[in-house]
PDB file of C-alpha atoms in Angstrom:
ATOM      1  CA  MET S   1    -151.551  25.849  58.648  1.00  0.00           C
ATOM      2  CA  THR S   2    -154.444  26.847  60.899  1.00  0.00           C
ATOM      3  CA  LYS S   3    -157.469  24.524  61.017  1.00  0.00           C
ATOM      4  CA  PHE S   4    -160.920  25.128  62.455  1.00  0.00           C
ATOM      5  CA  THR S   5    -164.570  24.933  61.447  1.00  0.00           C
ATOM      6  CA  VAL S   6    -166.387  27.800  59.753  1.00  0.00           C
ATOM      7  CA  ASN S   7    -170.122  27.505  59.202  1.00  0.00           C
ATOM      8  CA  ASP S   8    -170.014  23.735  59.793  1.00  0.00           C
ATOM      9  CA  ARG S   9    -167.258  23.240  57.210  1.00  0.00           C
ATOM     10  CA  PRO S  10    -163.670  22.368  58.099  1.00  0.00           C
ATOM     11  CA  VAL S  11    -161.252  24.996  56.828  1.00  0.00           C
ATOM     12  CA  GLN S  12    -157.524  25.425  56.841  1.00  0.00           C
ATOM     13  CA  TYR S  13    -155.796  28.709  56.228  1.00  0.00           C
ATOM     14  CA  ARG S  14    -152.282  29.018  54.870  1.00  0.00           C
ATOM     15  CA  MET S  15    -151.908  32.443  56.410  1.00  0.00           C
ATOM     16  CA  ASP S  16    -149.825  33.940  59.183  1.00  0.00           C
ATOM     17  CA  PRO S  17    -151.340  32.564  62.430  1.00  0.00           C
ATOM     18  CA  ASP S  18    -151.551  36.149  63.746  1.00  0.00           C
ATOM     19  CA  THR S  19    -153.905  37.154  60.917  1.00  0.00           C
ATOM     20  CA  PRO S  20    -157.132  38.539  62.372  1.00  0.00           C
ATOM     21  CA  LEU S  21    -160.027  36.125  61.900  1.00  0.00           C
ATOM     22  CA  LEU S  22    -161.973  38.940  60.221  1.00  0.00           C
ATOM     23  CA  TRP S  23    -159.568  39.046  57.278  1.00  0.00           C
ATOM     24  CA  ALA S  24    -159.399  35.270  56.899  1.00  0.00           C
ATOM     25  CA  LEU S  25    -163.193  35.144  56.749  1.00  0.00           C
ATOM     26  CA  ARG S  26    -163.570  38.078  54.360  1.00  0.00           C
ATOM     27  CA  ASP S  27    -160.519  37.719  52.129  1.00  0.00           C
ATOM     28  CA  ALA S  28    -159.773  33.988  52.056  1.00  0.00           C
ATOM     29  CA  SER S  29    -163.290  32.597  52.468  1.00  0.00           C
ATOM     30  CA  ASN S  30    -165.287  35.395  50.814  1.00  0.00           C
ATOM     31  CA  LEU S  31    -167.653  35.559  53.802  1.00  0.00           C
ATOM     32  CA  THR S  32    -168.230  39.279  53.486  1.00  0.00           C
ATOM     33  CA  GLY S  33    -171.242  39.448  55.790  1.00  0.00           C
ATOM     34  CA  THR S  34    -168.727  39.905  58.601  1.00  0.00           C
ATOM     35  CA  LYS S  35    -167.991  43.617  58.282  1.00  0.00           C
ATOM     36  CA  TYR S  36    -164.879  45.676  58.972  1.00  0.00           C
ATOM     37  CA  GLY S  37    -165.876  48.650  61.041  1.00  0.00           C
ATOM     38  CA  CYS S  38    -163.149  49.978  63.300  1.00  0.00           C
ATOM     39  CA  GLY S  39    -160.451  47.310  63.613  1.00  0.00           C
ATOM     40  CA  THR S  40    -160.210  47.987  67.356  1.00  0.00           C
ATOM     41  CA  GLY S  41    -163.050  45.803  68.633  1.00  0.00           C
ATOM     42  CA  ASP S  42    -165.192  48.784  69.599  1.00  0.00           C
ATOM     43  CA  CYS S  43    -167.974  48.831  66.990  1.00  0.00           C
ATOM     44  CA  GLY S  44    -168.993  45.155  66.735  1.00  0.00           C
ATOM     45  CA  ALA S  45    -169.603  45.124  62.972  1.00  0.00           C
ATOM     46  CA  CYS S  46    -167.311  42.084  62.759  1.00  0.00           C
ATOM     47  CA  THR S  47    -169.063  40.026  65.453  1.00  0.00           C
ATOM     48  CA  VAL S  48    -169.155  36.268  64.879  1.00  0.00           C
ATOM     49  CA  ASP S  49    -170.116  33.318  67.064  1.00  0.00           C
ATOM     50  CA  ILE S  50    -167.136  31.290  68.272  1.00  0.00           C
ATOM     51  CA  ASP S  51    -168.165  28.254  70.289  1.00  0.00           C
ATOM     52  CA  GLY S  52    -171.316  30.021  71.490  1.00  0.00           C
ATOM     53  CA  GLU S  53    -169.676  33.348  72.360  1.00  0.00           C
ATOM     54  CA  ALA S  54    -170.153  36.641  70.518  1.00  0.00           C
ATOM     55  CA  VAL S  55    -166.617  37.622  69.496  1.00  0.00           C
ATOM     56  CA  ARG S  56    -165.229  40.643  67.651  1.00  0.00           C
ATOM     57  CA  SER S  57    -163.365  38.894  64.834  1.00  0.00           C
ATOM     58  CA  CYS S  58    -161.003  41.821  64.255  1.00  0.00           C
ATOM     59  CA  GLN S  59    -159.516  41.142  67.690  1.00  0.00           C
ATOM     60  CA  VAL S  60    -159.048  37.377  67.391  1.00  0.00           C
ATOM     61  CA  SER S  61    -156.266  35.724  65.421  1.00  0.00           C
ATOM     62  CA  ILE S  62    -156.830  32.637  63.334  1.00  0.00           C
ATOM     63  CA  ALA S  63    -154.439  30.869  65.708  1.00  0.00           C
ATOM     64  CA  HIS S  64    -156.899  31.630  68.535  1.00  0.00           C
ATOM     65  CA  ALA S  65    -159.650  29.997  66.460  1.00  0.00           C
ATOM     66  CA  GLU S  66    -157.634  26.786  65.975  1.00  0.00           C
ATOM     67  CA  GLY S  67    -159.867  23.772  66.622  1.00  0.00           C
ATOM     68  CA  ARG S  68    -162.924  25.915  67.345  1.00  0.00           C
ATOM     69  CA  PHE S  69    -166.329  26.389  65.679  1.00  0.00           C
ATOM     70  CA  VAL S  70    -166.965  29.751  64.024  1.00  0.00           C
ATOM     71  CA  THR S  71    -170.382  30.784  62.753  1.00  0.00           C
ATOM     72  CA  THR S  72    -170.864  33.852  60.572  1.00  0.00           C
ATOM     73  CA  ILE S  73    -174.041  35.608  59.502  1.00  0.00           C
ATOM     74  CA  GLU S  74    -174.029  33.568  56.280  1.00  0.00           C
ATOM     75  CA  ALA S  75    -174.686  30.347  58.205  1.00  0.00           C
ATOM     76  CA  LEU S  76    -177.023  31.602  60.913  1.00  0.00           C
ATOM     77  CA  SER S  77    -179.877  30.638  58.610  1.00  0.00           C
ATOM     78  CA  PRO S  78    -179.420  30.236  54.856  1.00  0.00           C
ATOM     79  CA  ASP S  79    -183.067  31.150  54.234  1.00  0.00           C
ATOM     80  CA  ARG S  80    -183.134  34.023  56.773  1.00  0.00           C
ATOM     81  CA  GLY S  81    -185.520  31.982  58.895  1.00  0.00           C
ATOM     82  CA  HIS S  82    -183.681  32.476  62.202  1.00  0.00           C
ATOM     83  CA  PRO S  83    -185.945  34.235  64.741  1.00  0.00           C
ATOM     84  CA  VAL S  84    -183.545  37.175  65.059  1.00  0.00           C
ATOM     85  CA  GLN S  85    -183.493  37.686  61.288  1.00  0.00           C
ATOM     86  CA  GLN S  86    -187.274  37.378  61.148  1.00  0.00           C
ATOM     87  CA  ALA S  87    -187.748  39.900  63.946  1.00  0.00           C
ATOM     88  CA  PHE S  88    -185.246  42.372  62.477  1.00  0.00           C
ATOM     89  CA  ALA S  89    -187.111  42.254  59.162  1.00  0.00           C
ATOM     90  CA  ALA S  90    -190.567  42.450  60.791  1.00  0.00           C
ATOM     91  CA  ASP S  91    -189.554  45.433  62.943  1.00  0.00           C
ATOM     92  CA  ASN S  92    -187.722  47.147  60.066  1.00  0.00           C
ATOM     93  CA  VAL S  93    -184.621  47.492  62.214  1.00  0.00           C
ATOM     94  CA  SER S  94    -182.127  48.141  59.435  1.00  0.00           C
ATOM     95  CA  GLN S  95    -181.400  51.627  58.303  1.00  0.00           C
ATOM     96  CA  CYS S  96    -178.104  51.670  56.393  1.00  0.00           C
ATOM     97  CA  GLY S  97    -177.615  48.019  57.392  1.00  0.00           C
ATOM     98  CA  TYR S  98    -173.843  47.981  57.858  1.00  0.00           C
ATOM     99  CA  CYS S  99    -173.942  47.104  61.568  1.00  0.00           C
ATOM    100  CA  ILE S 100    -176.811  44.608  61.274  1.00  0.00           C
ATOM    101  CA  PRO S 101    -174.868  41.346  60.677  1.00  0.00           C
ATOM    102  CA  GLY S 102    -172.784  41.915  63.814  1.00  0.00           C
ATOM    103  CA  MET S 103    -175.845  42.862  65.843  1.00  0.00           C
ATOM    104  CA  ILE S 104    -177.763  39.820  64.620  1.00  0.00           C
ATOM    105  CA  MET S 105    -174.868  37.548  65.596  1.00  0.00           C
ATOM    106  CA  ALA S 106    -174.576  39.119  69.068  1.00  0.00           C
ATOM    107  CA  ALA S 107    -178.373  38.927  69.541  1.00  0.00           C
ATOM    108  CA  SER S 108    -178.480  35.270  68.489  1.00  0.00           C
ATOM    109  CA  VAL S 109    -175.857  34.407  71.116  1.00  0.00           C
ATOM    110  CA  LEU S 110    -177.781  36.355  73.784  1.00  0.00           C
ATOM    111  CA  LEU S 111    -181.095  34.693  72.942  1.00  0.00           C
ATOM    112  CA  ARG S 112    -179.605  31.206  72.902  1.00  0.00           C
ATOM    113  CA  ARG S 113    -178.761  31.778  76.582  1.00  0.00           C
ATOM    114  CA  ASN S 114    -181.755  33.880  77.568  1.00  0.00           C
ATOM    115  CA  ASN S 115    -184.794  34.004  75.294  1.00  0.00           C
ATOM    116  CA  ASP S 116    -186.577  36.509  77.555  1.00  0.00           C
ATOM    117  CA  PRO S 117    -183.992  39.263  78.082  1.00  0.00           C
ATOM    118  CA  SER S 118    -184.658  42.551  79.861  1.00  0.00           C
ATOM    119  CA  ASP S 119    -183.532  45.863  78.375  1.00  0.00           C
ATOM    120  CA  GLU S 120    -180.573  45.705  80.761  1.00  0.00           C
ATOM    121  CA  ASP S 121    -179.651  42.223  79.473  1.00  0.00           C
ATOM    122  CA  ILE S 122    -179.882  43.475  75.887  1.00  0.00           C
ATOM    123  CA  ASP S 123    -177.793  46.574  76.599  1.00  0.00           C
ATOM    124  CA  ALA S 124    -175.116  44.465  78.322  1.00  0.00           C
ATOM    125  CA  ALA S 125    -174.932  41.904  75.507  1.00  0.00           C
ATOM    126  CA  ILE S 126    -175.307  44.183  72.486  1.00  0.00           C
ATOM    127  CA  THR S 127    -172.541  46.755  72.776  1.00  0.00           C
ATOM    128  CA  ASN S 128    -172.327  47.139  69.005  1.00  0.00           C
ATOM    129  CA  ILE S 129    -172.324  50.674  67.631  1.00  0.00           C
ATOM    130  CA  CYS S 130    -174.907  51.837  65.108  1.00  0.00           C
ATOM    131  CA  ARG S 131    -174.270  55.185  63.469  1.00  0.00           C
ATOM    132  CA  CYS S 132    -177.921  55.386  62.426  1.00  0.00           C
ATOM    133  CA  GLY S 133    -179.250  55.038  65.993  1.00  0.00           C
ATOM    134  CA  ILE S 134    -181.530  52.012  65.633  1.00  0.00           C
ATOM    135  CA  TYR S 135    -181.319  51.141  69.346  1.00  0.00           C
ATOM    136  CA  PRO S 136    -185.038  51.462  70.271  1.00  0.00           C
ATOM    137  CA  ARG S 137    -186.035  49.250  67.310  1.00  0.00           C
ATOM    138  CA  LEU S 138    -183.141  46.920  68.116  1.00  0.00           C
ATOM    139  CA  ARG S 139    -184.402  46.232  71.638  1.00  0.00           C
ATOM    140  CA  GLY S 140    -187.926  45.636  70.362  1.00  0.00           C
ATOM    141  CA  ALA S 141    -186.723  43.232  67.683  1.00  0.00           C
ATOM    142  CA  ILE S 142    -184.614  41.266  70.156  1.00  0.00           C
ATOM    143  CA  ARG S 143    -187.572  40.964  72.526  1.00  0.00           C
ATOM    144  CA  ARG S 144    -189.739  39.873  69.558  1.00  0.00           C
ATOM    145  CA  ALA S 145    -187.129  37.292  68.490  1.00  0.00           C
ATOM    146  CA  GLY S 146    -187.257  35.903  72.023  1.00  0.00           C
ATOM    147  CA  ARG S 147    -191.037  35.568  71.775  1.00  0.00           C
ATOM    148  CA  ILE S 148    -190.638  33.793  68.431  1.00  0.00           C
ATOM    149  CA  MET S 149    -188.082  31.418  69.961  1.00  0.00           C
ATOM    150  CA  ARG S 150    -190.412  30.687  72.879  1.00  0.00           C
ATOM    151  CA  GLY S 151    -193.319  30.047  70.490  1.00  0.00           C
ATOM    152  CA  ASP S 152    -195.292  33.011  71.829  1.00  0.00           C
ATOM    153  CA  GLU S 153    -195.374  34.842  68.489  1.00  0.00           C
ATOM    154  CA  GLN S 154    -195.036  34.214  64.766  1.00  0.00           C
ATOM    155  CA  VAL S 155    -194.059  36.630  62.036  1.00  0.00           C
ATOM    156  CA  ALA S 156    -193.928  36.369  58.281  1.00  0.00           C
ATOM    157  CA  ALA S 157    -190.605  34.990  57.114  1.00  0.00           C
ATOM    158  CA  ALA S 158    -187.922  37.401  56.013  1.00  0.00           C
ATOM    159  CA  PRO S 159    -187.432  37.446  52.262  1.00  0.00           C
ATOM    160  CA  PRO S 160    -185.002  34.784  51.057  1.00  0.00           C
ATOM    161  CA  PRO S 161    -181.608  35.825  49.723  1.00  0.00           C
ATOM    162  CA  GLY S 162    -181.265  36.302  45.986  1.00  0.00           C
ATOM    163  CA  ILE S 163    -178.734  33.460  45.690  1.00  0.00           C
ATOM    164  CA  THR S 164    -178.774  29.798  46.655  1.00  0.00           C
ATOM    165  CA  PRO S 165    -176.110  28.435  49.002  1.00  0.00           C
ATOM    166  CA  GLU S 166    -174.834  26.276  46.147  1.00  0.00           C
ATOM    167  CA  GLU S 167    -174.413  29.298  43.863  1.00  0.00           C
ATOM    168  CA  ALA S 168    -172.693  31.206  46.650  1.00  0.00           C
ATOM    169  CA  ALA S 169    -170.291  28.310  47.279  1.00  0.00           C
ATOM    170  CA  ARG S 170    -169.257  28.359  43.617  1.00  0.00           C
ATOM    171  CA  ALA S 171    -168.357  32.027  43.979  1.00  0.00           C
ATOM    172  CA  VAL S 172    -166.130  31.516  47.047  1.00  0.00           C
ATOM    173  CA  PRO S 173    -162.495  31.691  45.914  1.00  0.00           C
ATOM    174  CA  ALA S 174    -161.242  29.751  48.943  1.00  0.00           C
ATOM    175  CA  LEU S 175    -163.205  26.701  47.842  1.00  0.00           C
ATOM    176  CA  GLY S 176    -161.442  26.575  44.473  1.00  0.00           C
ATOM    177  CA  ARG S 177    -158.399  24.432  43.778  1.00  0.00           C
ATOM    178  CA  PRO S 178    -155.098  26.118  44.652  1.00  0.00           C
ATOM    179  CA  ALA S 179    -153.001  27.356  41.773  1.00  0.00           C
ATOM    180  CA  THR S 180    -150.053  25.169  40.874  1.00  0.00           C
ATOM    181  CA  GLY S 181    -146.732  26.237  39.513  1.00  0.00           C
ATOM    182  CA  GLY S 182    -143.502  27.594  40.787  1.00  0.00           C
ATOM    183  CA  GLY S 183    -144.064  31.286  40.513  1.00  0.00           C
ATOM    184  CA  LYS S 184    -144.890  34.196  38.304  1.00  0.00           C
ATOM    185  CA  GLY S 185    -145.556  33.111  34.776  1.00  0.00           C
ATOM    186  CA  ALA S 186    -145.129  29.413  35.534  1.00  0.00           C
ATOM    187  CA  ASP S 187    -147.448  26.978  33.765  1.00  0.00           C
TER     188      ASP S 187
END
């Protein structure tokens, strides 16, 4: 059994230790904000924060996450009040939106270390692929998020999600009680 912390909650997975973290998060914990893009670590759609590092979760096993702290897009800010989320909304960064959770996670890690990044810093830290080509807006939003973090700028809050964290937790299959019984058809 593999144990670590996901979004400030201790979890344990009864899965093969070589299972990619991406699939444990999506399939066992129903944290579907972490996206499957390529499965090779190239696109960044599956980026999560592991102990303060932006990590491609398709390339990391749950055994590698043992004892560590994993943060997904769902826990970055339950009300979408994180400066990166605010800036992405204010700058209308999203187009199709599929790559955005991974980019937001990578940007949040960058800005925690350097809240005044240059374009070169942004390009080095955000290697995620966007098929829609949002890169100019992406850089602007990351610079704006840095200004928000420094207190140099304020923007209107991003709209809140359409579900409360409590409602979402009820819908997460991994939080339910495990089925009992010996096998197929057992009561």
